[in-house]
Amino acid sequence: MSTLKKVIWPQIILFGDSITQFAFQANGWGSEISHKLARKCDVVNRGLSGYNTRWAKIVLPRIVPISDAPIAAVTVFFGANDCALEDKNPAQHVPLQEFTENIKDIVKYLLSIGVSNDKIIFITPPPLQEAAWEKECLLKGSALNRLNSVAGQYAQACVQAAGQSGVDVLDLWTLMQKDGQDFSVYLSDGLHLSDKGNQFVAEHLWTLLERRVTDLPFILPYWGDVDPKCPESSLLCD
C-alpha cells in the first residue's frame, strides 16, 4: 500500500500581546482573517496577554519553530505593553531603544527559519484613550500607567524599524487618529479593541495580506467535484 501524502496547510502566524490573543473572540480581527482564508490557510494565534517584546523575543523560538508548514505571513503586533510608563508599571515597560532592537531581532529570527522579509508585517500599538484606560487602572488600584503620546513614540519607532528591516507595517496609531477622528470608538476600555476596532484592523490588515495569499490554492476538492462513484480518485490525488 502506497504512503498517503500529507495535506499541509500553509500558515499565517499572528504574534503579539493581548490585542492578538483576543483576536479570535467573537468579531475579532483574527477571526475575520481566518474566515477569509478557510480551506486555504491556517491562521495561528500566538498572542500572549501582558507580554512585551523583551519576553516575546525569548519565547519566539519555542512557539514558532522550524516547521513543515509553509509560512505565508507573520504579523508582529507589540508595543502596547512596552510603552507602559516606567515609574507606574516597571514590570511591563521596555525602553524605546530596546523595543526597537527587540522587534528587529524578531525579524532576524524569522529570517533565520526561512520566513522572508516580504512575509512579515509589523502592526503598531493603537492610540490610547487615557480617560477610559485610567478608569480601568483605578479599578485595579493603580494610577494611569500609559499615555497616548508615549504610545505614539513606540508606534513611530515601529514604523522606522519596519523600514530599516524591509518589512511592511500597519500604523494603527496614525490611521485611527487620521483627520482628528474620535478614535475612542475603536477601543473597548481605552487600550483594547472594540468590535469596531477589530473590524478596522481586519480591513486594513487584509489590504496587506491579500496579495500574499491570493495565489494560495483551495485545499482539497470542492464537494461538487468529488466523484461519488470513486471518491478516492478525487480525494487522494495531489
Tab-separated table of N, CA, C and O in Angstrom, residues 120-165:
chain	number	residue	atom	x	y	z
A	120	ILE	N	6.575	39.391	6.409
A	120	ILE	CA	6.494	39.904	7.780
A	120	ILE	C	5.784	41.259	7.774
A	120	ILE	O	6.100	42.128	6.966
A	121	ILE	N	4.829	41.413	8.679
A	121	ILE	CA	4.086	42.667	8.801
A	121	ILE	C	4.110	43.128	10.254
A	121	ILE	O	3.638	42.411	11.145
A	122	PHE	N	4.679	44.290	10.509
A	122	PHE	CA	4.596	44.903	11.831
A	122	PHE	C	3.239	45.598	11.968
A	122	PHE	O	2.713	46.154	10.996
A	123	ILE	N	2.688	45.583	13.173
A	123	ILE	CA	1.497	46.363	13.491
A	123	ILE	C	1.825	47.220	14.709
A	123	ILE	O	2.279	46.694	15.738
A	124	THR	N	1.631	48.516	14.598
A	124	THR	CA	1.941	49.403	15.723
A	124	THR	C	0.853	49.300	16.788
A	124	THR	O	-0.276	48.894	16.492
A	125	PRO	N	1.165	49.705	18.017
A	125	PRO	CA	0.090	49.802	19.007
A	125	PRO	C	-0.951	50.818	18.559
A	125	PRO	O	-0.618	51.792	17.862
A	126	PRO	N	-2.211	50.603	18.924
A	126	PRO	CA	-3.231	51.603	18.615
A	126	PRO	C	-3.061	52.811	19.535
A	126	PRO	O	-2.303	52.765	20.510
A	127	PRO	N	-3.770	53.892	19.266
A	127	PRO	CA	-3.750	55.016	20.208
A	127	PRO	C	-4.396	54.622	21.533
A	127	PRO	O	-5.150	53.642	21.601
A	128	LEU	N	-4.080	55.356	22.562
A	128	LEU	CA	-4.618	55.103	23.902
A	128	LEU	C	-5.606	56.196	24.277
A	128	LEU	O	-5.280	57.389	24.205
A	129	GLN	N	-6.806	55.807	24.684
A	129	GLN	CA	-7.793	56.772	25.183
A	129	GLN	C	-7.599	56.853	26.698
A	129	GLN	O	-8.030	55.975	27.447
A	130	GLU	N	-6.906	57.885	27.126
A	130	GLU	CA	-6.395	57.928	28.502
A	130	GLU	C	-7.496	57.936	29.554
A	130	GLU	O	-7.369	57.273	30.589
A	131	ALA	N	-8.579	58.657	29.332
A	131	ALA	CA	-9.637	58.746	30.345
A	131	ALA	C	-10.261	57.385	30.611
A	131	ALA	O	-10.493	56.996	31.771
A	132	ALA	N	-10.538	56.638	29.541
A	132	ALA	CA	-11.136	55.316	29.703
A	132	ALA	C	-10.154	54.349	30.345
A	132	ALA	O	-10.522	53.551	31.225
A	133	TRP	N	-8.872	54.406	29.933
A	133	TRP	CA	-7.890	53.480	30.499
A	133	TRP	C	-7.597	53.818	31.961
A	133	TRP	O	-7.343	52.926	32.772
A	134	GLU	N	-7.656	55.097	32.306
A	134	GLU	CA	-7.434	55.481	33.696
A	134	GLU	C	-8.496	54.850	34.602
A	134	GLU	O	-8.193	54.414	35.721
A	135	LYS	N	-9.734	54.788	34.122
A	135	LYS	CA	-10.799	54.134	34.898
A	135	LYS	C	-10.461	52.668	35.157
A	135	LYS	O	-10.671	52.149	36.259
A	136	GLU	N	-9.920	51.986	34.130
A	136	GLU	CA	-9.523	50.583	34.294
A	136	GLU	C	-8.396	50.465	35.310
A	136	GLU	O	-8.392	49.545	36.149
A	137	CYS	N	-7.450	51.378	35.243
A	137	CYS	CA	-6.324	51.356	36.191
A	137	CYS	C	-6.809	51.576	37.620
A	137	CYS	O	-6.390	50.871	38.555
A	138	LEU	N	-7.699	52.549	37.802
A	138	LEU	CA	-8.211	52.858	39.139
A	138	LEU	C	-8.977	51.678	39.727
A	138	LEU	O	-8.901	51.405	40.930
A	139	LEU	N	-9.707	50.957	38.884
A	139	LEU	CA	-10.425	49.758	39.351
A	139	LEU	C	-9.471	48.708	39.897
A	139	LEU	O	-9.833	47.904	40.753
A	140	LYS	N	-8.250	48.725	39.374
A	140	LYS	CA	-7.234	47.764	39.821
A	140	LYS	C	-6.315	48.356	40.878
A	140	LYS	O	-5.311	47.750	41.247
A	141	GLY	N	-6.654	49.557	41.333
A	141	GLY	CA	-5.901	50.174	42.421
A	141	GLY	C	-4.607	50.839	42.016
A	141	GLY	O	-3.714	51.029	42.853
A	142	SER	N	-4.477	51.201	40.742
A	142	SER	CA	-3.253	51.865	40.301
A	142	SER	C	-3.595	53.158	39.567
A	142	SER	O	-4.742	53.383	39.173
A	143	ALA	N	-2.586	53.977	39.369
A	143	ALA	CA	-2.756	55.227	38.633
A	143	ALA	C	-2.635	54.957	37.138
A	143	ALA	O	-2.215	53.873	36.718
A	144	LEU	N	-3.011	55.933	36.340
A	144	LEU	CA	-2.867	55.825	34.888
A	144	LEU	C	-1.422	55.458	34.554
A	144	LEU	O	-0.489	56.150	34.970
A	145	ASN	N	-1.228	54.362	33.810
A	145	ASN	CA	0.128	53.848	33.591
A	145	ASN	C	0.590	53.891	32.136
A	145	ASN	O	1.624	53.322	31.790
A	146	ARG	N	-0.191	54.545	31.273
A	146	ARG	CA	0.169	54.714	29.871
A	146	ARG	C	-0.320	56.084	29.399
A	146	ARG	O	-1.300	56.603	29.926
A	147	LEU	N	0.342	56.613	28.382
A	147	LEU	CA	-0.062	57.884	27.779
A	147	LEU	C	-0.106	57.722	26.264
A	147	LEU	O	0.735	57.029	25.688
A	148	ASN	N	-1.065	58.372	25.631
A	148	ASN	CA	-1.182	58.247	24.183
A	148	ASN	C	0.052	58.796	23.468
A	148	ASN	O	0.497	58.238	22.464
A	149	SER	N	0.605	59.876	23.985
A	149	SER	CA	1.791	60.460	23.339
A	149	SER	C	2.963	59.480	23.367
A	149	SER	O	3.739	59.394	22.404
A	150	VAL	N	3.085	58.727	24.457
A	150	VAL	CA	4.176	57.747	24.565
A	150	VAL	C	3.897	56.545	23.645
A	150	VAL	O	4.803	56.042	22.967
A	151	ALA	N	2.646	56.118	23.596
A	151	ALA	CA	2.288	55.054	22.653
A	151	ALA	C	2.659	55.473	21.228
A	151	ALA	O	3.132	54.650	20.429
A	152	GLY	N	2.484	56.764	20.930
A	152	GLY	CA	2.844	57.280	19.613
A	152	GLY	C	4.335	57.192	19.336
A	152	GLY	O	4.748	56.939	18.193
A	153	GLN	N	5.155	57.379	20.364
A	153	GLN	CA	6.607	57.245	20.187
A	153	GLN	C	6.981	55.812	19.824
A	153	GLN	O	7.843	55.570	18.964
A	154	TYR	N	6.317	54.854	20.451
A	154	TYR	CA	6.598	53.441	20.164
A	154	TYR	C	6.056	53.056	18.786
A	154	TYR	O	6.672	52.271	18.066
A	155	ALA	N	4.919	53.638	18.422
A	155	ALA	CA	4.381	53.400	17.081
A	155	ALA	C	5.339	53.927	16.020
A	155	ALA	O	5.616	53.251	15.020
A	156	GLN	N	5.869	55.131	16.243
A	156	GLN	CA	6.806	55.720	15.291
A	156	GLN	C	8.082	54.887	15.196
A	156	GLN	O	8.619	54.664	14.100
A	157	ALA	N	8.551	54.389	16.339
A	157	ALA	CA	9.737	53.532	16.342
A	157	ALA	C	9.474	52.242	15.569
A	157	ALA	O	10.353	51.727	14.858
A	158	CYS	N	8.268	51.718	15.690
A	158	CYS	CA	7.884	50.508	14.973
A	158	CYS	C	7.905	50.757	13.467
A	158	CYS	O	8.407	49.933	12.688
A	159	VAL	N	7.367	51.890	13.042
A	159	VAL	CA	7.355	52.242	11.618
A	159	VAL	C	8.781	52.374	11.098
A	159	VAL	O	9.123	51.866	10.015
A	160	GLN	N	9.643	53.036	11.869
A	160	GLN	CA	11.035	53.216	11.450
A	160	GLN	C	11.774	51.875	11.393
A	160	GLN	O	12.530	51.611	10.444
A	161	ALA	N	11.537	51.019	12.382
A	161	ALA	CA	12.191	49.703	12.398
A	161	ALA	C	11.735	48.854	11.225
A	161	ALA	O	12.514	48.089	10.648
A	162	ALA	N	10.457	48.985	10.849
A	162	ALA	CA	9.943	48.254	9.691
A	162	ALA	C	10.689	48.672	8.430
A	162	ALA	O	11.108	47.823	7.627
A	163	GLY	N	10.875	49.977	8.264
A	163	GLY	CA	11.607	50.472	7.101
A	163	GLY	C	13.037	49.978	7.076
A	163	GLY	O	13.557	49.570	6.032
A	164	GLN	N	13.685	49.973	8.248
A	164	GLN	CA	15.070	49.525	8.333
A	164	GLN	C	15.208	48.019	8.130
A	164	GLN	O	16.243	47.536	7.682
A	165	SER	N	14.138	47.280	8.443
A	165	SER	CA	14.179	45.814	8.324
A	165	SER	C	13.602	45.320	7.002
A	165	SER	O	13.622	44.122	6.734
